[in-house]
Amino acid sequence: MTDSTVLTNIWAAILAFAVFMYVVMDGFDLGIGILFPVFGVGRERDSAMNSIAPVWDGNETWLVLGGGGLLAAFPLAYAVIMSALYPPLIAMLLALVFRGVAFEFRWRDPAHRAVWDFAFTAGSFVAALTQGIMLGALLQGIAVEGRAYGGGWWDWLTPFSLLTGVSVVAGYSLLGACWLNWKTEGEAQNHARRLMRILAPVTLCAILAVSLSTPFLGREYFDRWFTMPRVLFTAQVPLIIAILTWRFARSLRRNYELAPFVITLAVFGLSFVGLGISMYPYLIPNSITLQMAAAPESSQAFMLWGAGLLVPLILAYTAWSYWVFRGKVAHEGYH
């Protein structure tokens, strides 16, 4: 393996880590926004909001790192993916801005709190849906001609991308309910437990639907999952998810607080492993490999010094924030 290949794989691992951290960390606060209308007006909604108020903007740091890292380390893939996914990407960014504004104004403008609550829910739902749609659009393949996007304006919108969009909404909602089960008490916690019992089977069905559909998007996916001897390795993914599902059901029956959240994160992690199995060594499936999309070796090596400093700093800041705001939350706002 050459130095260039090693650097490219290191950068692929850094990007995968940044995207995974964003999905699991911003996923639960987007999920709380999606579930917001079903919470009781007043203390229940305020407790839900307070549980994420200290960390939600820090969670989005990983999205910036993922997008910036893709531009710097894989500029060809960045140019093609951005061109192919402009509509859902712009919708996602606007939704995140909309949601952030609603988050702050909700406390400062109580006379219009219903409006800001709606904005918080709409922004969270659209952000989650478009993230899932973009994942589905990438998996189903992007038309490339030469070194540029060669498809149409609406190629990203298909039944499969809508399926992945709805699946991400369900998964984030489950993460949000599990987070509230851990961070709240009383009626808010009981409500979160009822939601978990509904959302867990919905999320499992969504994962099954996407997992069963992906191998039939193309012959390459089918071979990566079902040919010998690969199947001996890939079969471990659904097997471990089945075991985690049993553990999740057990933790629900025993009213555990932290375990359901950790188990759900583990299921997200395994789904991410499945995504890697389906795509590697491509960055854009069946069109552009990691090596084809990579920046020059000297650029990757230079940027690696920055990443080596930045990633530990973000991890330290994130860990410190969660430690400072550990424990159960109340309904009084801290803004």
PDB file of C-alpha atoms in Angstrom, residues 41-147:
ATOM      1  CA  VAL A  41     -47.499  22.085  26.580  1.00  0.00           C
ATOM      2  CA  GLY A  42     -45.647  23.621  29.503  1.00  0.00           C
ATOM      3  CA  ARG A  43     -43.379  21.617  31.805  1.00  0.00           C
ATOM      4  CA  GLU A  44     -43.045  18.573  29.547  1.00  0.00           C
ATOM      5  CA  ARG A  45     -41.949  20.575  26.510  1.00  0.00           C
ATOM      6  CA  ASP A  46     -39.713  22.820  28.605  1.00  0.00           C
ATOM      7  CA  SER A  47     -37.979  19.780  30.159  1.00  0.00           C
ATOM      8  CA  ALA A  48     -37.397  18.301  26.689  1.00  0.00           C
ATOM      9  CA  MET A  49     -35.940  21.579  25.452  1.00  0.00           C
ATOM     10  CA  ASN A  50     -33.743  22.014  28.546  1.00  0.00           C
ATOM     11  CA  SER A  51     -32.274  18.539  28.094  1.00  0.00           C
ATOM     12  CA  ILE A  52     -30.628  19.552  24.803  1.00  0.00           C
ATOM     13  CA  ALA A  53     -30.180  23.318  25.270  1.00  0.00           C
ATOM     14  CA  PRO A  54     -26.548  23.113  26.503  1.00  0.00           C
ATOM     15  CA  VAL A  55     -25.320  20.762  23.747  1.00  0.00           C
ATOM     16  CA  TRP A  56     -27.373  21.080  20.544  1.00  0.00           C
ATOM     17  CA  ASP A  57     -25.198  23.714  18.830  1.00  0.00           C
ATOM     18  CA  GLY A  58     -21.985  21.920  19.811  1.00  0.00           C
ATOM     19  CA  ASN A  59     -23.366  18.723  18.278  1.00  0.00           C
ATOM     20  CA  GLU A  60     -23.564  20.440  14.875  1.00  0.00           C
ATOM     21  CA  THR A  61     -19.802  21.103  14.952  1.00  0.00           C
ATOM     22  CA  TRP A  62     -19.354  17.602  13.538  1.00  0.00           C
ATOM     23  CA  LEU A  63     -21.441  18.504  10.481  1.00  0.00           C
ATOM     24  CA  VAL A  64     -19.080  21.407   9.742  1.00  0.00           C
ATOM     25  CA  LEU A  65     -16.056  19.132  10.165  1.00  0.00           C
ATOM     26  CA  GLY A  66     -17.562  16.505   7.865  1.00  0.00           C
ATOM     27  CA  GLY A  67     -18.462  18.990   5.122  1.00  0.00           C
ATOM     28  CA  GLY A  68     -15.180  20.886   5.371  1.00  0.00           C
ATOM     29  CA  GLY A  69     -13.166  17.665   5.444  1.00  0.00           C
ATOM     30  CA  LEU A  70     -14.922  16.368   2.327  1.00  0.00           C
ATOM     31  CA  LEU A  71     -14.118  19.608   0.465  1.00  0.00           C
ATOM     32  CA  ALA A  72     -10.474  19.617   1.548  1.00  0.00           C
ATOM     33  CA  ALA A  73      -9.608  15.911   1.251  1.00  0.00           C
ATOM     34  CA  PHE A  74     -11.897  14.783  -1.600  1.00  0.00           C
ATOM     35  CA  PRO A  75     -12.656  17.894  -3.712  1.00  0.00           C
ATOM     36  CA  LEU A  76     -13.842  15.935  -6.773  1.00  0.00           C
ATOM     37  CA  ALA A  77     -16.447  14.031  -4.752  1.00  0.00           C
ATOM     38  CA  TYR A  78     -17.496  17.257  -2.994  1.00  0.00           C
ATOM     39  CA  ALA A  79     -18.116  19.002  -6.335  1.00  0.00           C
ATOM     40  CA  VAL A  80     -20.131  16.112  -7.773  1.00  0.00           C
ATOM     41  CA  ILE A  81     -22.184  15.395  -4.620  1.00  0.00           C
ATOM     42  CA  MET A  82     -23.020  19.070  -4.015  1.00  0.00           C
ATOM     43  CA  SER A  83     -24.138  19.506  -7.640  1.00  0.00           C
ATOM     44  CA  ALA A  84     -26.326  16.394  -7.481  1.00  0.00           C
ATOM     45  CA  LEU A  85     -27.927  17.179  -4.115  1.00  0.00           C
ATOM     46  CA  TYR A  86     -28.403  20.963  -4.134  1.00  0.00           C
ATOM     47  CA  PRO A  87     -32.193  20.934  -3.434  1.00  0.00           C
ATOM     48  CA  PRO A  88     -32.174  18.653  -0.352  1.00  0.00           C
ATOM     49  CA  LEU A  89     -28.893  20.173   0.857  1.00  0.00           C
ATOM     50  CA  ILE A  90     -30.245  23.726   0.744  1.00  0.00           C
ATOM     51  CA  ALA A  91     -33.475  22.566   2.385  1.00  0.00           C
ATOM     52  CA  MET A  92     -31.460  20.935   5.188  1.00  0.00           C
ATOM     53  CA  LEU A  93     -29.350  24.032   5.844  1.00  0.00           C
ATOM     54  CA  LEU A  94     -32.394  26.316   5.875  1.00  0.00           C
ATOM     55  CA  ALA A  95     -34.179  23.904   8.226  1.00  0.00           C
ATOM     56  CA  LEU A  96     -31.212  23.886  10.631  1.00  0.00           C
ATOM     57  CA  VAL A  97     -31.143  27.700  10.623  1.00  0.00           C
ATOM     58  CA  PHE A  98     -34.928  27.864  11.076  1.00  0.00           C
ATOM     59  CA  ARG A  99     -34.674  25.421  13.983  1.00  0.00           C
ATOM     60  CA  GLY A 100     -31.820  27.293  15.654  1.00  0.00           C
ATOM     61  CA  VAL A 101     -33.675  30.615  15.504  1.00  0.00           C
ATOM     62  CA  ALA A 102     -36.800  28.996  16.950  1.00  0.00           C
ATOM     63  CA  PHE A 103     -34.719  27.483  19.737  1.00  0.00           C
ATOM     64  CA  GLU A 104     -33.517  30.883  20.962  1.00  0.00           C
ATOM     65  CA  PHE A 105     -36.687  32.903  20.292  1.00  0.00           C
ATOM     66  CA  ARG A 106     -38.890  30.408  22.114  1.00  0.00           C
ATOM     67  CA  TRP A 107     -37.510  31.561  25.472  1.00  0.00           C
ATOM     68  CA  ARG A 108     -37.305  35.272  24.659  1.00  0.00           C
ATOM     69  CA  ASP A 109     -40.691  35.654  22.976  1.00  0.00           C
ATOM     70  CA  PRO A 110     -43.203  33.645  25.046  1.00  0.00           C
ATOM     71  CA  ALA A 111     -46.149  35.494  23.471  1.00  0.00           C
ATOM     72  CA  HIS A 112     -45.485  33.632  20.204  1.00  0.00           C
ATOM     73  CA  ARG A 113     -44.232  30.386  21.734  1.00  0.00           C
ATOM     74  CA  ALA A 114     -46.639  28.255  19.655  1.00  0.00           C
ATOM     75  CA  VAL A 115     -45.138  29.694  16.467  1.00  0.00           C
ATOM     76  CA  TRP A 116     -41.575  28.948  17.610  1.00  0.00           C
ATOM     77  CA  ASP A 117     -42.584  25.445  18.725  1.00  0.00           C
ATOM     78  CA  PHE A 118     -43.927  24.772  15.231  1.00  0.00           C
ATOM     79  CA  ALA A 119     -40.752  26.193  13.693  1.00  0.00           C
ATOM     80  CA  PHE A 120     -38.654  23.965  15.960  1.00  0.00           C
ATOM     81  CA  THR A 121     -40.586  20.856  14.890  1.00  0.00           C
ATOM     82  CA  ALA A 122     -40.686  21.741  11.181  1.00  0.00           C
ATOM     83  CA  GLY A 123     -36.965  22.537  11.091  1.00  0.00           C
ATOM     84  CA  SER A 124     -36.070  19.306  12.902  1.00  0.00           C
ATOM     85  CA  PHE A 125     -38.297  17.168  10.666  1.00  0.00           C
ATOM     86  CA  VAL A 126     -37.070  18.666   7.384  1.00  0.00           C
ATOM     87  CA  ALA A 127     -33.408  18.440   8.468  1.00  0.00           C
ATOM     88  CA  ALA A 128     -33.778  14.753   9.381  1.00  0.00           C
ATOM     89  CA  LEU A 129     -35.806  13.897   6.263  1.00  0.00           C
ATOM     90  CA  THR A 130     -33.373  15.581   3.864  1.00  0.00           C
ATOM     91  CA  GLN A 131     -30.366  13.937   5.523  1.00  0.00           C
ATOM     92  CA  GLY A 132     -31.978  10.548   4.926  1.00  0.00           C
ATOM     93  CA  ILE A 133     -32.912  11.459   1.367  1.00  0.00           C
ATOM     94  CA  MET A 134     -29.315  12.497   0.615  1.00  0.00           C
ATOM     95  CA  LEU A 135     -28.043   9.203   2.031  1.00  0.00           C
ATOM     96  CA  GLY A 136     -30.464   7.272  -0.184  1.00  0.00           C
ATOM     97  CA  ALA A 137     -29.568   9.354  -3.244  1.00  0.00           C
ATOM     98  CA  LEU A 138     -25.872   8.645  -2.680  1.00  0.00           C
ATOM     99  CA  LEU A 139     -26.474   4.909  -2.216  1.00  0.00           C
ATOM    100  CA  GLN A 140     -28.581   4.583  -5.352  1.00  0.00           C
ATOM    101  CA  GLY A 141     -25.763   6.211  -7.337  1.00  0.00           C
ATOM    102  CA  ILE A 142     -25.018   9.589  -8.876  1.00  0.00           C
ATOM    103  CA  ALA A 143     -24.573  10.054 -12.621  1.00  0.00           C
ATOM    104  CA  VAL A 144     -21.034  11.208 -13.420  1.00  0.00           C
ATOM    105  CA  GLU A 145     -19.755  12.377 -16.829  1.00  0.00           C
ATOM    106  CA  GLY A 146     -16.015  12.925 -16.927  1.00  0.00           C
ATOM    107  CA  ARG A 147     -15.292  14.782 -13.684  1.00  0.00           C
TER     108      ARG A 147
END
